[in-house]
Amino acid sequence: MLKTKGLEGVVATTSSVSSIIESALTYQGYDIDDLAEHASFEEVIYLLWNERLPSQLELTHHTKQLTSNMAVSTELINQMKSLPVNNIHPMAFLRTIISSLGLYDNDADNESLEANQQKAIRIQAKIPTIVAAFSRIRDGKKPVSPKSDLCFAGNFLYMLNEEIPDKVSIKAFNKALVLHADHELNASTFTARVCVATLSDIYSGITAAIGALKGPLHGGANEAVMAMLMDIGDAANVENYIQNLLADKKKIMGFGHRVYKDGDPRAKHLKEMSKQLSMITGENKWYDMSVKIDEIVTAEKGLLPNVDFYSASVYHSLGIKHDLFTPIFAISRTSGWIAHILEQYKNNRLIRPRAEYVGPSKQTYKPINKR
Ligand code: ACO
């Protein structure tokens, strides 16, 4: 049996984008606790892509670039309208549209650093617009254009609902974006790096990463957590429901982590946000149920919640449709994927590991009528 199944514990590259050391997550050496408390998502994008925090002037310029690139073309909106939207997972839709965004970019295959930096801005800026437009098209509504006086977080909520969001919602959503922005060599980031290490283009890298994030063992877990909460329905049912899952050796979504064994440092922020938002909405049952599940799973299995567990009730309290939770993760993680893609290009070597062969040997071909 392979000792490194799932590449557990394998150090596959060097990176200066983010680190997980002794259960602390840092972006460019800044602790996530510090950034979650103080930074805007725009600042975090700058930090990840430029290896340092921006000056006020740089941040103003960077924010302007993002805002002015948020709108998507009529051609893209028409293409989105022509695709099936009902009974389609938004992550599948997003994967398709990010890929086709590259078709409208004359510089898609220009691999110069300047061209890649411009593409990075375009992709990062347009991804919230695409997710919001998908949601509206699916609901039979007109997509909404971004507003130049709203921040990144505020613009997404505005484009989703065609309403200027309140300050509390913007602050909470900004924090969620900051917390999800990067996470060392997670599955989707590794996918992006493997893809561009062939010297494929940045659109291919992001498209591949979206495909990897979609799975329920990765980004898809936040939606699965909410589905579980809905299925449980009431705090009184939690104990029975979770004990049954554990007895059946089923996985409890939003718990466990390949790297963190002492807890995911992002979870406490999301737990606090979930509590605060539930007090504001007055619908505290999702938070209460989550805490109860957390207590049981921790006591019974010693497993702690990961980033996906409390983010489910946070997004629900913000009035976001459940199947948009993972696309929102993608909006944020695009910043980290891009940072890793740019880092990969800077010092590239094809990523091509080996497999230990365990199949049959010395086979001789038999004609089909003799098999
Ligand atoms: N519920 C119940 N048991 C679990 C859970 C869980 N959530 N997570 C791990 N375990 C158990 C496994 O059944 C296994 O037990 P066994 O040794 O008795 O068979 C043991 O803990 C080790 O689990 P693995 O799945 O081998 O751990 P791995 O490191 O491969 O997986 C993962 C990590 C995928 C996150 C896993 O904990 C999991 O499936 N969690 C649920 C899905 C989830 O929340 N994913 C989001 C992760 S964070 C992110 O990607 C953003």
CSV table of C-alpha atoms and ligand atoms in Angstrom, one decimal:
chain,number,residue,atom,x,y,z
A,1,MET,CA,0.0,0.0,0.0
A,2,LEU,CA,1.3,3.4,-1.0
A,3,LYS,CA,2.4,5.3,2.1
A,4,THR,CA,1.5,8.7,0.5
A,5,LYS,CA,-2.0,7.9,-0.7
A,6,GLY,CA,-3.6,11.2,-1.7
A,7,LEU,CA,0.0,12.7,-1.6
A,8,GLU,CA,-0.5,13.1,2.2
A,9,GLY,CA,2.5,14.9,3.8
A,10,VAL,CA,4.2,15.2,0.4
A,11,VAL,CA,5.9,18.6,-0.1
A,12,ALA,CA,5.4,19.1,-3.8
A,13,THR,CA,6.7,22.7,-4.3
A,14,THR,CA,8.0,25.7,-2.6
A,15,SER,CA,5.8,28.7,-2.4
A,16,SER,CA,5.8,32.1,-0.7
A,17,VAL,CA,2.1,32.8,-1.2
A,18,SER,CA,0.7,31.3,2.0
A,19,SER,CA,1.7,28.9,4.7
A,20,ILE,CA,0.1,26.6,7.3
A,21,ILE,CA,2.6,26.2,10.2
A,22,GLU,CA,1.5,24.8,13.5
A,23,SER,CA,-2.2,25.3,12.6
A,24,ALA,CA,-1.7,29.0,11.8
A,25,LEU,CA,-2.6,30.2,8.3
A,26,THR,CA,-0.6,33.2,6.9
A,27,TYR,CA,-0.8,35.0,3.6
A,28,GLN,CA,2.7,36.4,2.8
A,29,GLY,CA,3.5,36.1,6.5
A,30,TYR,CA,0.4,38.0,7.7
A,31,ASP,CA,-1.7,35.9,10.1
A,32,ILE,CA,-5.2,35.3,8.8
A,33,ASP,CA,-6.6,36.5,12.2
A,34,ASP,CA,-5.0,39.9,11.6
A,35,LEU,CA,-6.2,40.1,8.0
A,36,ALA,CA,-9.7,38.9,8.8
A,37,GLU,CA,-10.0,41.7,11.4
A,38,HIS,CA,-8.5,44.6,9.4
A,39,ALA,CA,-8.1,44.0,5.6
A,40,SER,CA,-10.4,44.5,2.7
A,41,PHE,CA,-10.5,41.7,0.1
A,42,GLU,CA,-9.0,44.2,-2.5
A,43,GLU,CA,-6.0,44.6,-0.2
A,44,VAL,CA,-5.7,40.8,0.2
A,45,ILE,CA,-5.7,40.3,-3.6
A,46,TYR,CA,-3.0,42.9,-3.9
A,47,LEU,CA,-1.0,41.2,-1.1
A,48,LEU,CA,-1.2,37.8,-2.7
A,49,TRP,CA,-0.3,39.0,-6.2
A,50,ASN,CA,2.4,41.5,-5.2
A,51,GLU,CA,4.0,39.9,-2.1
A,52,ARG,CA,3.3,43.0,0.0
A,53,LEU,CA,0.5,45.2,1.2
A,54,PRO,CA,-0.3,48.2,-1.0
A,55,SER,CA,0.2,51.9,-0.2
A,56,GLN,CA,-3.0,54.0,-0.2
A,57,LEU,CA,-2.2,55.1,-3.7
A,58,GLU,CA,-1.5,51.6,-5.0
A,59,LEU,CA,-4.7,50.3,-3.3
A,60,THR,CA,-6.8,53.1,-4.9
A,61,HIS,CA,-5.4,52.2,-8.3
A,62,HIS,CA,-5.8,48.5,-7.8
A,63,THR,CA,-9.4,48.9,-6.6
A,64,LYS,CA,-10.2,51.1,-9.6
A,65,GLN,CA,-8.8,48.5,-12.0
A,66,LEU,CA,-10.9,45.8,-10.4
A,67,THR,CA,-14.1,47.8,-10.4
A,68,SER,CA,-13.6,49.1,-14.0
A,69,ASN,CA,-13.1,45.5,-15.2
A,70,MET,CA,-16.1,44.0,-13.4
A,71,ALA,CA,-18.6,44.5,-16.3
A,72,VAL,CA,-18.9,41.6,-18.7
A,73,SER,CA,-19.6,41.9,-22.4
A,74,THR,CA,-23.1,41.6,-24.0
A,75,GLU,CA,-21.7,38.6,-26.0
A,76,LEU,CA,-20.9,36.8,-22.8
A,77,ILE,CA,-24.2,37.6,-21.2
A,78,ASN,CA,-25.9,36.4,-24.4
A,79,GLN,CA,-23.9,33.2,-24.3
A,80,MET,CA,-24.9,32.7,-20.6
A,81,LYS,CA,-28.5,33.1,-21.6
A,82,SER,CA,-28.2,30.5,-24.3
A,83,LEU,CA,-26.9,27.8,-22.0
A,84,PRO,CA,-29.0,25.5,-19.8
A,85,VAL,CA,-29.4,27.0,-16.3
A,86,ASN,CA,-32.1,24.9,-14.7
A,87,ASN,CA,-30.9,21.7,-12.9
A,88,ILE,CA,-27.4,22.8,-13.7
A,89,HIS,CA,-24.9,23.2,-10.8
A,90,PRO,CA,-23.6,26.8,-10.8
A,91,MET,CA,-20.1,25.4,-10.5
A,92,ALA,CA,-20.5,23.5,-13.8
A,93,PHE,CA,-21.8,26.7,-15.3
A,94,LEU,CA,-19.0,28.8,-13.9
A,95,ARG,CA,-16.4,26.3,-15.1
A,96,THR,CA,-17.8,26.7,-18.6
A,97,ILE,CA,-18.1,30.4,-18.6
A,98,ILE,CA,-14.6,31.1,-17.2
A,99,SER,CA,-13.3,28.9,-20.0
A,100,SER,CA,-15.3,30.8,-22.6
A,101,LEU,CA,-14.1,34.1,-21.1
A,102,GLY,CA,-10.7,33.2,-22.5
A,103,LEU,CA,-12.3,33.0,-26.0
A,104,TYR,CA,-13.1,36.7,-25.8
A,105,ASP,CA,-9.6,37.7,-24.6
A,106,ASN,CA,-7.2,38.6,-27.4
A,107,ASP,CA,-4.4,38.1,-25.0
A,108,ALA,CA,-5.5,34.7,-23.8
A,109,ASP,CA,-2.3,33.0,-25.0
A,110,ASN,CA,0.1,35.9,-24.5
A,111,GLU,CA,2.3,34.6,-21.8
A,112,SER,CA,4.2,37.8,-20.9
A,113,LEU,CA,4.1,38.8,-17.3
A,114,GLU,CA,2.3,42.1,-18.2
A,115,ALA,CA,-0.4,40.2,-20.2
A,116,ASN,CA,-0.8,37.7,-17.3
A,117,GLN,CA,-1.2,40.5,-14.8
A,118,GLN,CA,-3.9,42.1,-16.9
A,119,LYS,CA,-5.7,38.8,-17.4
A,120,ALA,CA,-5.5,38.3,-13.6
A,121,ILE,CA,-7.4,41.5,-13.0
A,122,ARG,CA,-10.0,40.7,-15.7
A,123,ILE,CA,-10.7,37.2,-14.4
A,124,GLN,CA,-10.8,38.3,-10.7
A,125,ALA,CA,-13.0,41.3,-11.5
A,126,LYS,CA,-15.5,39.4,-13.7
A,127,ILE,CA,-16.0,36.3,-11.7
A,128,PRO,CA,-18.4,37.8,-9.2
A,129,THR,CA,-20.4,39.4,-12.1
A,130,ILE,CA,-20.7,36.0,-13.8
A,131,VAL,CA,-21.9,34.2,-10.6
A,132,ALA,CA,-24.4,37.0,-9.9
A,133,ALA,CA,-25.6,37.0,-13.5
A,134,PHE,CA,-26.0,33.3,-13.5
A,135,SER,CA,-28.2,33.5,-10.5
A,136,ARG,CA,-30.4,36.2,-12.0
A,137,ILE,CA,-30.7,34.6,-15.4
A,138,ARG,CA,-31.8,31.4,-13.7
A,139,ASP,CA,-34.5,33.3,-11.8
A,140,GLY,CA,-35.7,35.0,-15.1
A,141,LYS,CA,-34.3,38.4,-14.0
A,142,LYS,CA,-32.0,40.8,-15.9
A,143,PRO,CA,-28.3,40.7,-14.9
A,144,VAL,CA,-27.2,43.8,-13.0
A,145,SER,CA,-24.2,45.9,-13.9
A,146,PRO,CA,-21.6,46.7,-11.2
A,147,LYS,CA,-21.5,50.0,-9.4
A,148,SER,CA,-18.2,52.0,-9.4
A,149,ASP,CA,-18.7,53.3,-5.8
A,150,LEU,CA,-19.1,49.9,-4.2
A,151,CYS,CA,-16.3,47.7,-2.9
A,152,PHE,CA,-15.7,44.2,-4.3
A,153,ALA,CA,-17.8,42.5,-1.6
A,154,GLY,CA,-20.6,45.1,-1.8
A,155,ASN,CA,-20.7,44.9,-5.6
A,156,PHE,CA,-21.3,41.1,-5.6
A,157,LEU,CA,-24.2,41.4,-3.2
A,158,TYR,CA,-25.6,44.3,-5.2
A,159,MET,CA,-25.3,42.5,-8.5
A,160,LEU,CA,-27.0,39.5,-7.0
A,161,ASN,CA,-30.0,41.3,-5.5
A,162,GLU,CA,-30.2,44.6,-7.3
A,163,GLU,CA,-30.2,46.3,-3.9
A,164,ILE,CA,-27.5,48.3,-2.1
A,165,PRO,CA,-26.4,45.9,0.7
A,166,ASP,CA,-26.2,47.1,4.3
A,167,LYS,CA,-22.9,47.7,5.9
A,168,VAL,CA,-23.1,44.7,8.2
A,169,SER,CA,-23.6,42.3,5.2
A,170,ILE,CA,-20.8,44.0,3.3
A,171,LYS,CA,-18.4,43.6,6.3
A,172,ALA,CA,-19.4,40.0,6.8
A,173,PHE,CA,-19.0,39.1,3.2
A,174,ASN,CA,-15.7,40.9,2.9
A,175,LYS,CA,-14.4,38.9,5.8
A,176,ALA,CA,-15.6,35.6,4.3
A,177,LEU,CA,-13.8,36.5,1.1
A,178,VAL,CA,-10.6,37.3,3.0
A,179,LEU,CA,-10.8,34.0,4.9
A,180,HIS,CA,-11.2,31.9,1.7
A,181,ALA,CA,-8.6,33.7,-0.4
A,182,ASP,CA,-5.7,31.3,-0.2
A,183,HIS,CA,-4.7,28.0,1.5
A,184,GLU,CA,-1.3,26.7,0.5
A,185,LEU,CA,-1.3,23.7,-1.7
A,186,ASN,CA,-5.0,22.6,-1.4
A,187,ALA,CA,-6.5,20.4,-4.1
A,188,SER,CA,-7.7,23.1,-6.5
A,189,THR,CA,-4.6,25.2,-6.2
A,190,PHE,CA,-2.4,22.1,-6.9
A,191,THR,CA,-4.7,21.5,-9.9
A,192,ALA,CA,-4.1,25.0,-11.2
A,193,ARG,CA,-0.4,24.7,-10.8
A,194,VAL,CA,-0.2,21.3,-12.5
A,195,CYS,CA,-2.2,22.7,-15.4
A,196,VAL,CA,-0.2,25.9,-16.0
A,197,ALA,CA,3.1,24.1,-15.4
A,198,THR,CA,2.6,22.6,-18.9
A,199,LEU,CA,2.7,26.3,-20.0
A,200,SER,CA,-1.0,26.3,-20.6
A,201,ASP,CA,-2.8,29.6,-20.2
A,202,ILE,CA,-4.2,31.2,-17.1
A,203,TYR,CA,-7.9,30.6,-18.2
A,204,SER,CA,-7.1,26.9,-18.4
A,205,GLY,CA,-5.5,27.0,-15.0
A,206,ILE,CA,-8.6,28.7,-13.4
A,207,THR,CA,-11.0,26.5,-15.2
A,208,ALA,CA,-9.2,23.4,-14.0
A,209,ALA,CA,-9.2,24.7,-10.5
A,210,ILE,CA,-12.9,25.4,-10.5
A,211,GLY,CA,-13.5,21.8,-11.5
A,212,ALA,CA,-11.4,20.6,-8.5
A,213,LEU,CA,-13.1,23.0,-6.1
A,214,LYS,CA,-16.5,21.7,-7.1
A,215,GLY,CA,-16.2,18.4,-5.4
A,216,PRO,CA,-17.8,17.8,-2.0
A,217,LEU,CA,-14.5,16.8,-0.4
A,218,HIS,CA,-13.2,20.3,-1.1
A,219,GLY,CA,-15.2,23.5,-1.8
A,220,GLY,CA,-18.5,21.7,-2.4
A,221,ALA,CA,-18.7,20.8,1.4
A,222,ASN,CA,-20.2,24.2,2.3
A,223,GLU,CA,-23.3,23.5,0.3
A,224,ALA,CA,-23.4,20.0,1.6
A,225,VAL,CA,-23.3,21.3,5.2
A,226,MET,CA,-26.4,23.5,4.5
A,227,ALA,CA,-28.2,20.5,2.9
A,228,MET,CA,-27.5,18.6,6.1
A,229,LEU,CA,-28.8,21.4,8.3
A,230,MET,CA,-32.0,21.6,6.2
A,231,ASP,CA,-32.4,17.9,6.4
A,232,ILE,CA,-32.0,17.9,10.2
A,233,GLY,CA,-34.6,20.8,10.3
A,234,ASP,CA,-34.6,21.4,14.1
A,235,ALA,CA,-32.1,21.4,17.0
A,236,ALA,CA,-34.1,18.7,18.7
A,237,ASN,CA,-33.2,16.3,15.9
A,238,VAL,CA,-29.5,16.9,15.8
A,239,GLU,CA,-28.4,14.3,18.3
A,240,ASN,CA,-30.2,11.4,16.6
A,241,TYR,CA,-29.3,12.5,13.1
A,242,ILE,CA,-25.6,12.9,13.8
A,243,GLN,CA,-25.4,9.7,15.9
A,244,ASN,CA,-27.0,7.8,13.0
A,245,LEU,CA,-24.5,9.2,10.5
A,246,LEU,CA,-21.6,8.3,12.8
A,247,ALA,CA,-23.0,4.8,13.4
A,248,ASP,CA,-23.3,4.3,9.6
A,249,LYS,CA,-19.6,5.5,9.3
A,250,LYS,CA,-20.8,8.4,7.1
A,251,LYS,CA,-18.7,11.5,6.7
A,252,ILE,CA,-20.1,14.6,8.4
A,253,MET,CA,-19.6,17.5,6.0
A,254,GLY,CA,-17.6,20.4,7.2
A,255,PHE,CA,-15.5,18.4,9.6
A,256,GLY,CA,-11.9,17.2,9.4
A,257,HIS,CA,-9.0,18.4,7.4
A,258,ARG,CA,-6.0,16.9,5.7
A,259,VAL,CA,-3.5,19.3,7.3
A,260,TYR,CA,-5.1,20.8,10.4
A,261,LYS,CA,-5.5,18.3,13.2
A,262,ASP,CA,-5.9,21.0,16.0
A,263,GLY,CA,-8.6,22.9,14.2
A,264,ASP,CA,-8.9,25.1,11.2
A,265,PRO,CA,-8.0,28.7,12.2
A,266,ARG,CA,-10.6,30.2,9.9
A,267,ALA,CA,-13.5,28.3,11.5
A,268,LYS,CA,-13.6,30.5,14.7
A,269,HIS,CA,-14.1,33.6,12.6
A,270,LEU,CA,-16.9,32.1,10.7
A,271,LYS,CA,-18.5,30.7,13.8
A,272,GLU,CA,-18.5,34.2,15.4
A,273,MET,CA,-19.9,35.7,12.2
A,274,SER,CA,-22.6,33.0,12.0
A,275,LYS,CA,-23.6,33.9,15.6
A,276,GLN,CA,-23.7,37.6,15.0
A,277,LEU,CA,-25.7,37.3,11.7
A,278,SER,CA,-28.2,34.9,13.3
A,279,MET,CA,-28.8,37.5,16.0
A,280,ILE,CA,-29.4,40.1,13.3
A,281,THR,CA,-31.7,38.0,11.2
A,282,GLY,CA,-33.5,36.6,14.3
A,283,GLU,CA,-33.3,33.1,12.7
A,284,ASN,CA,-30.8,31.5,15.1
A,285,LYS,CA,-31.7,27.9,14.6
A,286,TRP,CA,-29.0,27.3,12.0
A,287,TYR,CA,-26.3,28.6,14.3
A,288,ASP,CA,-27.7,26.7,17.3
A,289,MET,CA,-27.9,23.5,15.3
A,290,SER,CA,-24.4,24.0,14.0
A,291,VAL,CA,-23.0,24.5,17.5
A,292,LYS,CA,-24.7,21.3,18.6
A,293,ILE,CA,-23.4,19.3,15.7
A,294,ASP,CA,-19.9,20.7,16.4
A,295,GLU,CA,-20.1,19.6,20.0
A,296,ILE,CA,-21.2,16.1,19.1
A,297,VAL,CA,-18.7,15.5,16.3
A,298,THR,CA,-15.8,16.9,18.4
A,299,ALA,CA,-16.8,14.7,21.4
A,300,GLU,CA,-17.5,11.5,19.5
A,301,LYS,CA,-14.8,11.6,16.7
A,302,GLY,CA,-12.3,14.3,17.8
A,303,LEU,CA,-12.9,16.0,14.5
A,304,LEU,CA,-13.1,19.8,14.4
A,305,PRO,CA,-15.0,22.0,12.0
A,306,ASN,CA,-13.2,23.3,8.9
A,307,VAL,CA,-13.8,26.5,6.9
A,308,ASP,CA,-16.9,25.1,5.2
A,309,PHE,CA,-18.9,24.3,8.3
A,310,TYR,CA,-19.9,27.7,9.7
A,311,SER,CA,-19.6,29.4,6.3
A,312,ALA,CA,-22.8,27.6,5.4
A,313,SER,CA,-24.9,29.3,8.0
A,314,VAL,CA,-23.1,32.6,7.4
A,315,TYR,CA,-24.0,32.6,3.7
A,316,HIS,CA,-27.6,31.4,4.5
A,317,SER,CA,-28.0,34.3,6.9
A,318,LEU,CA,-26.8,36.7,4.1
A,319,GLY,CA,-29.8,35.4,2.1
A,320,ILE,CA,-27.6,33.6,-0.5
A,321,LYS,CA,-29.0,30.6,-2.4
A,322,HIS,CA,-27.3,27.4,-1.2
A,323,ASP,CA,-25.9,26.3,-4.5
A,324,LEU,CA,-24.1,29.6,-4.8
A,325,PHE,CA,-21.9,28.9,-1.7
A,326,THR,CA,-19.2,27.0,-3.6
A,327,PRO,CA,-19.1,29.6,-6.5
A,328,ILE,CA,-18.6,32.2,-3.8
A,329,PHE,CA,-15.7,30.2,-2.5
A,330,ALA,CA,-14.4,30.2,-6.1
A,331,ILE,CA,-14.8,34.1,-6.3
A,332,SER,CA,-12.5,34.4,-3.4
A,333,ARG,CA,-10.0,31.5,-4.1
A,334,THR,CA,-9.5,32.9,-7.6
A,335,SER,CA,-7.1,35.4,-5.9
A,336,GLY,CA,-5.1,32.6,-4.5
A,337,TRP,CA,-5.1,30.5,-7.6
A,338,ILE,CA,-3.9,33.4,-9.6
A,339,ALA,CA,-1.1,34.1,-7.1
A,340,HIS,CA,0.0,30.5,-7.4
A,341,ILE,CA,-0.2,30.5,-11.2
A,342,LEU,CA,2.0,33.6,-11.4
A,343,GLU,CA,4.4,32.0,-9.0
A,344,GLN,CA,4.5,28.8,-11.0
A,345,TYR,CA,5.2,30.7,-14.3
A,346,LYS,CA,8.0,32.6,-12.6
A,347,ASN,CA,10.0,29.4,-11.8
A,348,ASN,CA,8.4,26.7,-13.9
A,349,ARG,CA,9.1,23.1,-14.3
A,350,LEU,CA,6.6,20.6,-15.7
A,351,ILE,CA,4.8,18.7,-12.8
A,352,ARG,CA,4.9,15.1,-13.7
A,353,PRO,CA,5.1,12.6,-10.8
A,354,ARG,CA,5.2,8.8,-11.2
A,355,ALA,CA,2.7,6.1,-10.3
A,356,GLU,CA,3.6,2.8,-8.7
A,357,TYR,CA,2.3,0.2,-11.1
A,358,VAL,CA,0.1,-2.4,-9.5
A,359,GLY,CA,-1.6,-3.9,-12.6
A,360,PRO,CA,-1.0,-7.3,-14.3
A,361,SER,CA,2.2,-8.0,-16.2
A,362,LYS,CA,3.5,-10.1,-19.1
A,363,GLN,CA,0.1,-10.2,-20.9
A,364,THR,CA,-0.1,-11.4,-24.4
A,365,TYR,CA,-2.5,-10.0,-26.9
A,366,LYS,CA,-5.3,-12.4,-28.0
A,367,PRO,CA,-7.4,-11.9,-31.1
A,368,ILE,CA,-10.9,-10.9,-30.1
A,369,ASN,CA,-12.5,-14.3,-31.2
A,370,LYS,CA,-10.1,-16.1,-28.8
A,371,ARG,CA,-10.9,-14.0,-25.6
B,1,ACO,N1,-16.8,12.8,9.2
B,1,ACO,C1,-16.5,11.6,9.7
B,1,ACO,N2,-15.4,11.0,9.7
B,1,ACO,C2,-14.4,11.6,9.1
B,1,ACO,C3,-14.5,12.9,8.6
B,1,ACO,C4,-15.8,13.5,8.7
B,1,ACO,N3,-16.0,14.7,8.2
B,1,ACO,N4,-13.3,13.3,8.1
B,1,ACO,C5,-12.4,12.3,8.3
B,1,ACO,N5,-13.1,11.3,8.9
B,1,ACO,C6,-12.5,10.0,9.3
B,1,ACO,C7,-12.4,9.1,8.1
B,1,ACO,O1,-13.6,8.3,7.9
B,1,ACO,C8,-11.2,8.3,8.4
B,1,ACO,O2,-11.5,7.3,9.4
B,1,ACO,P1,-10.9,5.8,9.3
B,1,ACO,O3,-9.4,6.0,9.4
B,1,ACO,O4,-11.6,5.2,10.4
B,1,ACO,O5,-11.3,5.3,8.0
B,1,ACO,C9,-10.3,9.3,9.1
B,1,ACO,O6,-11.1,10.3,9.7
B,1,ACO,C10,-9.3,10.0,8.1
B,1,ACO,O7,-10.1,10.6,7.1
B,1,ACO,P2,-9.7,10.7,5.6
B,1,ACO,O8,-10.9,10.9,4.7
B,1,ACO,O9,-8.7,9.7,5.2
B,1,ACO,O10,-8.9,12.1,5.7
B,1,ACO,P3,-8.3,12.9,4.5
B,1,ACO,O11,-7.2,13.7,5.0
B,1,ACO,O12,-8.1,12.1,3.3
B,1,ACO,O13,-9.6,13.9,4.2
B,1,ACO,C11,-11.2,15.5,4.3
B,1,ACO,C12,-9.7,15.2,4.6
B,1,ACO,C13,-11.4,15.3,2.8
B,1,ACO,C14,-11.3,17.0,4.5
B,1,ACO,C15,-12.1,14.7,5.2
B,1,ACO,O14,-11.9,15.1,6.5
B,1,ACO,C16,-13.5,14.9,4.8
B,1,ACO,O15,-14.0,14.2,3.9
B,1,ACO,N6,-14.3,15.8,5.4
B,1,ACO,C17,-15.7,16.1,5.0
B,1,ACO,C18,-15.7,16.9,3.7
B,1,ACO,C19,-15.3,18.4,4.0
B,1,ACO,O16,-15.7,19.0,5.0
B,1,ACO,N7,-14.5,18.9,3.1
B,1,ACO,C20,-13.9,20.3,3.2
B,1,ACO,C21,-12.5,20.3,3.5
B,1,ACO,S1,-11.9,22.0,3.7
B,1,ACO,C22,-11.8,22.5,2.1
B,1,ACO,O17,-11.5,21.8,1.2
B,1,ACO,C23,-12.1,23.9,1.9
